[in-house]
Amino acid sequence: GAGVSQTPSNKVTEKGKYVELRCDPISGHTALYWYRQSLGQGPEFLIYFQGTGAADDSGLPNDRFFAVRPEGSVSTLKIQRTERGDSAVYLCASSGLGSGDTQYFGPGTRLTVL
Amino acid sequence: EDQVTQSPEALRLQEGESSSLNCSYTVSGLRGLFWYRQDPGKGPEFLFTLYSAGEEKEKERLKATLTKKESFLHITAPKPEDSATYLCAVDTSGTYKYIFGTGTRLKVLA
């Protein structure tokens, strides 16, 4: 079956621009997560959705970051006024139930801010 | 504060040379411990879930074990295709997010 997909695979943008990163979870999975991974580090949690609502957004670094999941399936991570420090790989994961359930990751979007 | 530490940071093995990777954790309440494999430029690929001390899981040349303080990923007779970064993550009580270690970069030489 199809896994988690993310688009684009690579995104290069200029400082100050707005970007959107898309995640399509495994069909039927109600829980969706966004993580950010810097070089040589493990993924760091950004936000968790259960259905359409953001159940935990405590990992978003500041108010330039926002994510939506309007129909409980596809999610979009939005970054306003990008900064060079936002450069990283943004990973999306989904799981069937949420807490305690295995999270399955997508291939990631590599964001480079020039 | 919940914390996950992996060691060693990097490991080079000859093909067939068995070894173990360590993941030690300090968490308020463990709901699950997860091992992933990550190849360069790819997302983490799920390997194992362990829920309670004493539990063991095996898959091909890999075996994961769990105690109350740490988990080990044992690699028996590794092959070059086992070269990757191995990530450990914990899911703790009261949260829905994984806390990851920084990973162990494994290189298996032919």
PDB file of C-alpha atoms in Angstrom:
ATOM      1  CA  GLY A   1       0.000   0.000   0.000  1.00  0.00           C
ATOM      2  CA  ALA A   2       1.006   3.634  -0.402  1.00  0.00           C
ATOM      3  CA  GLY A   3       3.064   5.183   2.346  1.00  0.00           C
ATOM      4  CA  VAL A   4       3.276   8.775   3.501  1.00  0.00           C
ATOM      5  CA  SER A   5       4.065  11.113   0.638  1.00  0.00           C
ATOM      6  CA  GLN A   6       5.479  14.648   0.812  1.00  0.00           C
ATOM      7  CA  THR A   7       5.815  17.344  -1.800  1.00  0.00           C
ATOM      8  CA  PRO A   8       7.978  18.950  -2.925  1.00  0.00           C
ATOM      9  CA  SER A   9      11.001  16.778  -2.224  1.00  0.00           C
ATOM     10  CA  ASN A  10      13.216  19.854  -2.391  1.00  0.00           C
ATOM     11  CA  LYS A  11      12.417  23.520  -1.992  1.00  0.00           C
ATOM     12  CA  VAL A  12      14.853  26.372  -2.409  1.00  0.00           C
ATOM     13  CA  THR A  13      13.622  29.824  -1.472  1.00  0.00           C
ATOM     14  CA  GLU A  14      14.948  33.242  -0.622  1.00  0.00           C
ATOM     15  CA  LYS A  15      14.994  34.771   2.817  1.00  0.00           C
ATOM     16  CA  GLY A  16      11.695  36.474   3.585  1.00  0.00           C
ATOM     17  CA  LYS A  17       9.582  34.381   1.217  1.00  0.00           C
ATOM     18  CA  TYR A  18       6.562  32.244   2.096  1.00  0.00           C
ATOM     19  CA  VAL A  19       6.597  28.458   1.593  1.00  0.00           C
ATOM     20  CA  GLU A  20       4.094  25.633   1.843  1.00  0.00           C
ATOM     21  CA  LEU A  21       5.032  22.013   2.391  1.00  0.00           C
ATOM     22  CA  ARG A  22       2.484  19.273   1.788  1.00  0.00           C
ATOM     23  CA  CYS A  23       1.960  15.903   3.446  1.00  0.00           C
ATOM     24  CA  ASP A  24      -0.365  13.110   2.320  1.00  0.00           C
ATOM     25  CA  PRO A  25      -0.649  10.504   5.108  1.00  0.00           C
ATOM     26  CA  ILE A  26      -1.350   6.797   4.890  1.00  0.00           C
ATOM     27  CA  SER A  27      -4.999   6.285   4.022  1.00  0.00           C
ATOM     28  CA  GLY A  28      -7.128   5.857   7.132  1.00  0.00           C
ATOM     29  CA  HIS A  29      -4.564   7.227   9.572  1.00  0.00           C
ATOM     30  CA  THR A  30      -6.154   9.781  11.866  1.00  0.00           C
ATOM     31  CA  ALA A  31      -2.989  11.069  13.529  1.00  0.00           C
ATOM     32  CA  LEU A  32      -0.493  13.225  11.636  1.00  0.00           C
ATOM     33  CA  TYR A  33       2.788  14.699  12.857  1.00  0.00           C
ATOM     34  CA  TRP A  34       5.334  17.188  11.558  1.00  0.00           C
ATOM     35  CA  TYR A  35       8.979  17.030  12.589  1.00  0.00           C
ATOM     36  CA  ARG A  36      12.060  19.008  11.603  1.00  0.00           C
ATOM     37  CA  GLN A  37      15.475  17.391  11.208  1.00  0.00           C
ATOM     38  CA  SER A  38      18.723  19.331  11.057  1.00  0.00           C
ATOM     39  CA  LEU A  39      21.931  17.784   9.769  1.00  0.00           C
ATOM     40  CA  GLY A  40      23.354  15.213  12.153  1.00  0.00           C
ATOM     41  CA  GLN A  41      20.384  15.448  14.522  1.00  0.00           C
ATOM     42  CA  GLY A  42      17.322  13.374  15.227  1.00  0.00           C
ATOM     43  CA  PRO A  43      13.903  14.655  14.176  1.00  0.00           C
ATOM     44  CA  GLU A  44      12.350  17.280  16.475  1.00  0.00           C
ATOM     45  CA  PHE A  45       8.609  17.477  16.997  1.00  0.00           C
ATOM     46  CA  LEU A  46       6.697  20.448  15.604  1.00  0.00           C
ATOM     47  CA  ILE A  47       2.954  19.696  15.662  1.00  0.00           C
ATOM     48  CA  TYR A  48       0.451  16.859  16.028  1.00  0.00           C
ATOM     49  CA  PHE A  49      -3.020  16.583  14.481  1.00  0.00           C
ATOM     50  CA  GLN A  50      -5.751  14.204  15.554  1.00  0.00           C
ATOM     51  CA  GLY A  51      -8.312  14.450  12.793  1.00  0.00           C
ATOM     52  CA  THR A  52      -8.693  18.048  11.675  1.00  0.00           C
ATOM     53  CA  GLY A  53      -7.563  19.722  14.859  1.00  0.00           C
ATOM     54  CA  ALA A  54      -4.061  20.523  16.083  1.00  0.00           C
ATOM     55  CA  ALA A  55      -3.909  18.600  19.366  1.00  0.00           C
ATOM     56  CA  ASP A  56      -0.388  19.753  20.230  1.00  0.00           C
ATOM     57  CA  ASP A  57       1.505  22.588  18.522  1.00  0.00           C
ATOM     58  CA  SER A  58       4.045  23.065  21.300  1.00  0.00           C
ATOM     59  CA  GLY A  59       6.994  22.336  18.999  1.00  0.00           C
ATOM     60  CA  LEU A  60       6.355  25.154  16.526  1.00  0.00           C
ATOM     61  CA  PRO A  61       9.333  27.487  17.017  1.00  0.00           C
ATOM     62  CA  ASN A  62       7.460  30.766  16.562  1.00  0.00           C
ATOM     63  CA  ASP A  63       4.384  32.317  14.969  1.00  0.00           C
ATOM     64  CA  ARG A  64       5.912  32.250  11.485  1.00  0.00           C
ATOM     65  CA  PHE A  65       5.099  28.535  11.430  1.00  0.00           C
ATOM     66  CA  PHE A  66       1.549  27.316  10.954  1.00  0.00           C
ATOM     67  CA  ALA A  67      -0.017  24.027   9.866  1.00  0.00           C
ATOM     68  CA  VAL A  68      -3.486  22.993   8.763  1.00  0.00           C
ATOM     69  CA  ARG A  69      -5.350  19.773   8.071  1.00  0.00           C
ATOM     70  CA  PRO A  70      -8.785  20.983   6.953  1.00  0.00           C
ATOM     71  CA  GLU A  71     -10.369  17.673   5.950  1.00  0.00           C
ATOM     72  CA  GLY A  72      -8.526  15.345   8.306  1.00  0.00           C
ATOM     73  CA  SER A  73      -6.265  13.922   5.619  1.00  0.00           C
ATOM     74  CA  VAL A  74      -3.726  16.058   3.736  1.00  0.00           C
ATOM     75  CA  SER A  75      -1.787  18.577   5.825  1.00  0.00           C
ATOM     76  CA  THR A  76       0.126  21.687   4.838  1.00  0.00           C
ATOM     77  CA  LEU A  77       2.938  23.233   6.850  1.00  0.00           C
ATOM     78  CA  LYS A  78       3.230  26.943   6.144  1.00  0.00           C
ATOM     79  CA  ILE A  79       6.260  29.088   6.902  1.00  0.00           C
ATOM     80  CA  GLN A  80       6.073  32.858   6.577  1.00  0.00           C
ATOM     81  CA  ARG A  81       9.022  35.253   6.212  1.00  0.00           C
ATOM     82  CA  THR A  82      11.499  32.396   5.955  1.00  0.00           C
ATOM     83  CA  GLU A  83      14.902  32.747   7.604  1.00  0.00           C
ATOM     84  CA  ARG A  84      18.166  30.957   6.860  1.00  0.00           C
ATOM     85  CA  GLY A  85      17.814  29.110  10.168  1.00  0.00           C
ATOM     86  CA  ASP A  86      14.646  27.460   8.854  1.00  0.00           C
ATOM     87  CA  SER A  87      16.758  25.382   6.457  1.00  0.00           C
ATOM     88  CA  ALA A  88      16.263  21.710   7.379  1.00  0.00           C
ATOM     89  CA  VAL A  89      14.454  18.562   6.336  1.00  0.00           C
ATOM     90  CA  TYR A  90      10.778  18.671   7.254  1.00  0.00           C
ATOM     91  CA  LEU A  91       9.360  15.231   7.930  1.00  0.00           C
ATOM     92  CA  CYS A  92       5.742  14.180   8.119  1.00  0.00           C
ATOM     93  CA  ALA A  93       4.517  11.030   9.867  1.00  0.00           C
ATOM     94  CA  SER A  94       1.150   9.403  10.371  1.00  0.00           C
ATOM     95  CA  SER A  95      -0.234   6.754  12.689  1.00  0.00           C
ATOM     96  CA  GLY A  96      -3.496   4.936  13.029  1.00  0.00           C
ATOM     97  CA  LEU A  97      -4.468   5.867  16.540  1.00  0.00           C
ATOM     98  CA  GLY A  98      -2.125   8.456  17.950  1.00  0.00           C
ATOM     99  CA  SER A  99      -0.472   8.018  21.314  1.00  0.00           C
ATOM    100  CA  GLY A 100       1.585   4.835  21.640  1.00  0.00           C
ATOM    101  CA  ASP A 101       1.000   3.821  18.052  1.00  0.00           C
ATOM    102  CA  THR A 102       3.830   3.451  15.542  1.00  0.00           C
ATOM    103  CA  GLN A 103       4.482   6.519  13.420  1.00  0.00           C
ATOM    104  CA  TYR A 104       5.328   5.977   9.748  1.00  0.00           C
ATOM    105  CA  PHE A 105       7.426   8.663   8.105  1.00  0.00           C
ATOM    106  CA  GLY A 106       7.450  10.180   4.664  1.00  0.00           C
ATOM    107  CA  PRO A 107      10.600  10.920   2.656  1.00  0.00           C
ATOM    108  CA  GLY A 108      10.762  14.527   3.826  1.00  0.00           C
ATOM    109  CA  THR A 109      11.039  17.918   2.165  1.00  0.00           C
ATOM    110  CA  ARG A 110      14.489  19.483   2.143  1.00  0.00           C
ATOM    111  CA  LEU A 111      14.042  23.236   2.593  1.00  0.00           C
ATOM    112  CA  THR A 112      16.923  25.545   1.775  1.00  0.00           C
ATOM    113  CA  VAL A 113      16.602  29.249   2.538  1.00  0.00           C
ATOM    114  CA  LEU A 114      19.189  31.365   0.745  1.00  0.00           C
TER     115      LEU A 114
ATOM    116  CA  GLU B   1      13.191  16.516  31.422  1.00  0.00           C
ATOM    117  CA  ASP B   2      12.654  13.576  29.075  1.00  0.00           C
ATOM    118  CA  GLN B   3      15.852  12.652  27.284  1.00  0.00           C
ATOM    119  CA  VAL B   4      17.162  10.051  24.843  1.00  0.00           C
ATOM    120  CA  THR B   5      20.886   9.405  24.345  1.00  0.00           C
ATOM    121  CA  GLN B   6      22.360   7.126  21.693  1.00  0.00           C
ATOM    122  CA  SER B   7      25.856   5.706  21.605  1.00  0.00           C
ATOM    123  CA  PRO B   8      28.181   5.435  19.891  1.00  0.00           C
ATOM    124  CA  GLU B   9      27.687   8.394  17.541  1.00  0.00           C
ATOM    125  CA  ALA B  10      29.396   6.464  14.770  1.00  0.00           C
ATOM    126  CA  LEU B  11      30.466   2.861  14.315  1.00  0.00           C
ATOM    127  CA  ARG B  12      32.541   1.160  11.637  1.00  0.00           C
ATOM    128  CA  LEU B  13      32.343  -2.624  11.378  1.00  0.00           C
ATOM    129  CA  GLN B  14      33.818  -5.192   9.082  1.00  0.00           C
ATOM    130  CA  GLU B  15      31.287  -7.366   7.292  1.00  0.00           C
ATOM    131  CA  GLY B  16      30.334 -10.188   9.649  1.00  0.00           C
ATOM    132  CA  GLU B  17      31.527  -8.351  12.782  1.00  0.00           C
ATOM    133  CA  SER B  18      28.588  -8.335  15.221  1.00  0.00           C
ATOM    134  CA  SER B  19      27.990  -5.382  17.556  1.00  0.00           C
ATOM    135  CA  SER B  20      25.352  -3.493  19.547  1.00  0.00           C
ATOM    136  CA  LEU B  21      23.989   0.025  19.483  1.00  0.00           C
ATOM    137  CA  ASN B  22      22.753   1.621  22.700  1.00  0.00           C
ATOM    138  CA  CYS B  23      19.788   3.871  23.410  1.00  0.00           C
ATOM    139  CA  SER B  24      19.454   5.090  26.999  1.00  0.00           C
ATOM    140  CA  TYR B  25      16.419   7.067  28.081  1.00  0.00           C
ATOM    141  CA  THR B  26      15.191   9.137  30.985  1.00  0.00           C
ATOM    142  CA  VAL B  27      11.448   9.666  30.749  1.00  0.00           C
ATOM    143  CA  SER B  28       8.577  10.210  33.144  1.00  0.00           C
ATOM    144  CA  GLY B  29       6.573   7.311  31.768  1.00  0.00           C
ATOM    145  CA  LEU B  30       7.431   5.138  28.788  1.00  0.00           C
ATOM    146  CA  ARG B  31       4.595   4.216  26.459  1.00  0.00           C
ATOM    147  CA  GLY B  32       6.803   2.779  23.745  1.00  0.00           C
ATOM    148  CA  LEU B  33      10.350   2.737  22.373  1.00  0.00           C
ATOM    149  CA  PHE B  34      10.883   2.718  18.629  1.00  0.00           C
ATOM    150  CA  TRP B  35      13.849   1.933  16.396  1.00  0.00           C
ATOM    151  CA  TYR B  36      14.144   3.375  12.913  1.00  0.00           C
ATOM    152  CA  ARG B  37      16.673   3.094  10.130  1.00  0.00           C
ATOM    153  CA  GLN B  38      17.436   6.198   8.054  1.00  0.00           C
ATOM    154  CA  ASP B  39      19.334   6.151   4.788  1.00  0.00           C
ATOM    155  CA  PRO B  40      20.882   9.383   3.429  1.00  0.00           C
ATOM    156  CA  GLY B  41      18.237  11.630   1.894  1.00  0.00           C
ATOM    157  CA  LYS B  42      15.374   9.425   3.037  1.00  0.00           C
ATOM    158  CA  GLY B  43      12.833   9.475   5.829  1.00  0.00           C
ATOM    159  CA  PRO B  44      13.121   7.166   8.855  1.00  0.00           C
ATOM    160  CA  GLU B  45      12.046   3.588   8.122  1.00  0.00           C
ATOM    161  CA  PHE B  46      10.310   1.757  10.966  1.00  0.00           C
ATOM    162  CA  LEU B  47      12.084  -1.295  12.401  1.00  0.00           C
ATOM    163  CA  PHE B  48      10.741  -2.196  15.869  1.00  0.00           C
ATOM    164  CA  THR B  49       8.420  -1.170  18.676  1.00  0.00           C
ATOM    165  CA  LEU B  50       9.100  -2.259  22.274  1.00  0.00           C
ATOM    166  CA  TYR B  51       6.607  -1.583  25.050  1.00  0.00           C
ATOM    167  CA  SER B  52       7.866  -3.202  28.246  1.00  0.00           C
ATOM    168  CA  ALA B  53      11.113  -4.204  29.941  1.00  0.00           C
ATOM    169  CA  GLY B  54      12.237  -7.671  28.927  1.00  0.00           C
ATOM    170  CA  GLU B  55      10.616  -7.483  25.513  1.00  0.00           C
ATOM    171  CA  GLU B  56      12.657  -8.534  22.467  1.00  0.00           C
ATOM    172  CA  LYS B  57      11.970  -8.235  18.725  1.00  0.00           C
ATOM    173  CA  GLU B  58      13.931  -9.707  15.814  1.00  0.00           C
ATOM    174  CA  LYS B  59      14.092  -9.075  12.103  1.00  0.00           C
ATOM    175  CA  GLU B  60      16.730 -10.672   9.912  1.00  0.00           C
ATOM    176  CA  ARG B  61      20.130  -9.666  11.349  1.00  0.00           C
ATOM    177  CA  LEU B  62      18.649  -7.191  13.845  1.00  0.00           C
ATOM    178  CA  LYS B  63      17.436  -7.807  17.381  1.00  0.00           C
ATOM    179  CA  ALA B  64      16.087  -5.124  19.699  1.00  0.00           C
ATOM    180  CA  THR B  65      15.873  -5.487  23.480  1.00  0.00           C
ATOM    181  CA  LEU B  66      14.489  -3.245  26.219  1.00  0.00           C
ATOM    182  CA  THR B  67      15.238  -2.714  29.909  1.00  0.00           C
ATOM    183  CA  LYS B  68      13.880  -0.070  32.278  1.00  0.00           C
ATOM    184  CA  LYS B  69      16.693   2.313  31.393  1.00  0.00           C
ATOM    185  CA  GLU B  70      17.921   1.428  27.928  1.00  0.00           C
ATOM    186  CA  SER B  71      17.447  -0.430  24.696  1.00  0.00           C
ATOM    187  CA  PHE B  72      19.975  -2.248  22.566  1.00  0.00           C
ATOM    188  CA  LEU B  73      19.935  -2.904  18.851  1.00  0.00           C
ATOM    189  CA  HIS B  74      22.072  -5.971  18.229  1.00  0.00           C
ATOM    190  CA  ILE B  75      23.385  -6.490  14.705  1.00  0.00           C
ATOM    191  CA  THR B  76      24.544 -10.025  13.945  1.00  0.00           C
ATOM    192  CA  ALA B  77      26.938 -10.660  11.048  1.00  0.00           C
ATOM    193  CA  PRO B  78      26.207  -7.308   9.399  1.00  0.00           C
ATOM    194  CA  LYS B  79      26.415  -6.736   5.657  1.00  0.00           C
ATOM    195  CA  PRO B  80      27.347  -3.534   3.795  1.00  0.00           C
ATOM    196  CA  GLU B  81      23.651  -2.934   3.050  1.00  0.00           C
ATOM    197  CA  ASP B  82      23.068  -2.518   6.802  1.00  0.00           C
ATOM    198  CA  SER B  83      25.003   0.754   6.622  1.00  0.00           C
ATOM    199  CA  ALA B  84      22.671   3.566   7.700  1.00  0.00           C
ATOM    200  CA  THR B  85      21.843   5.821  10.625  1.00  0.00           C
ATOM    201  CA  TYR B  86      19.835   4.051  13.317  1.00  0.00           C
ATOM    202  CA  LEU B  87      17.486   6.249  15.320  1.00  0.00           C
ATOM    203  CA  CYS B  88      15.844   5.509  18.643  1.00  0.00           C
ATOM    204  CA  ALA B  89      12.710   7.329  19.785  1.00  0.00           C
ATOM    205  CA  VAL B  90      10.454   7.221  22.844  1.00  0.00           C
ATOM    206  CA  ASP B  91       6.766   7.941  23.248  1.00  0.00           C
ATOM    207  CA  THR B  92       6.057   9.128  26.779  1.00  0.00           C
ATOM    208  CA  SER B  93       2.973   9.300  28.927  1.00  0.00           C
ATOM    209  CA  GLY B  94       0.948  12.451  28.540  1.00  0.00           C
ATOM    210  CA  THR B  95       2.348  13.409  25.150  1.00  0.00           C
ATOM    211  CA  TYR B  96       1.829  12.364  21.567  1.00  0.00           C
ATOM    212  CA  LYS B  97       5.222  13.221  20.182  1.00  0.00           C
ATOM    213  CA  TYR B  98       8.318  11.116  19.791  1.00  0.00           C
ATOM    214  CA  ILE B  99      11.558  12.234  21.413  1.00  0.00           C
ATOM    215  CA  PHE B 100      14.449  11.110  19.244  1.00  0.00           C
ATOM    216  CA  GLY B 101      18.081  10.492  19.975  1.00  0.00           C
ATOM    217  CA  THR B 102      20.709  11.871  17.617  1.00  0.00           C
ATOM    218  CA  GLY B 103      21.290   8.458  16.039  1.00  0.00           C
ATOM    219  CA  THR B 104      24.188   6.088  15.452  1.00  0.00           C
ATOM    220  CA  ARG B 105      25.821   6.219  12.019  1.00  0.00           C
ATOM    221  CA  LEU B 106      26.754   2.656  11.107  1.00  0.00           C
ATOM    222  CA  LYS B 107      29.180   1.836   8.315  1.00  0.00           C
ATOM    223  CA  VAL B 108      29.751  -1.806   7.402  1.00  0.00           C
ATOM    224  CA  LEU B 109      32.814  -2.439   5.271  1.00  0.00           C
ATOM    225  CA  ALA B 110      33.002  -5.279   2.776  1.00  0.00           C
TER     226      ALA B 110
END
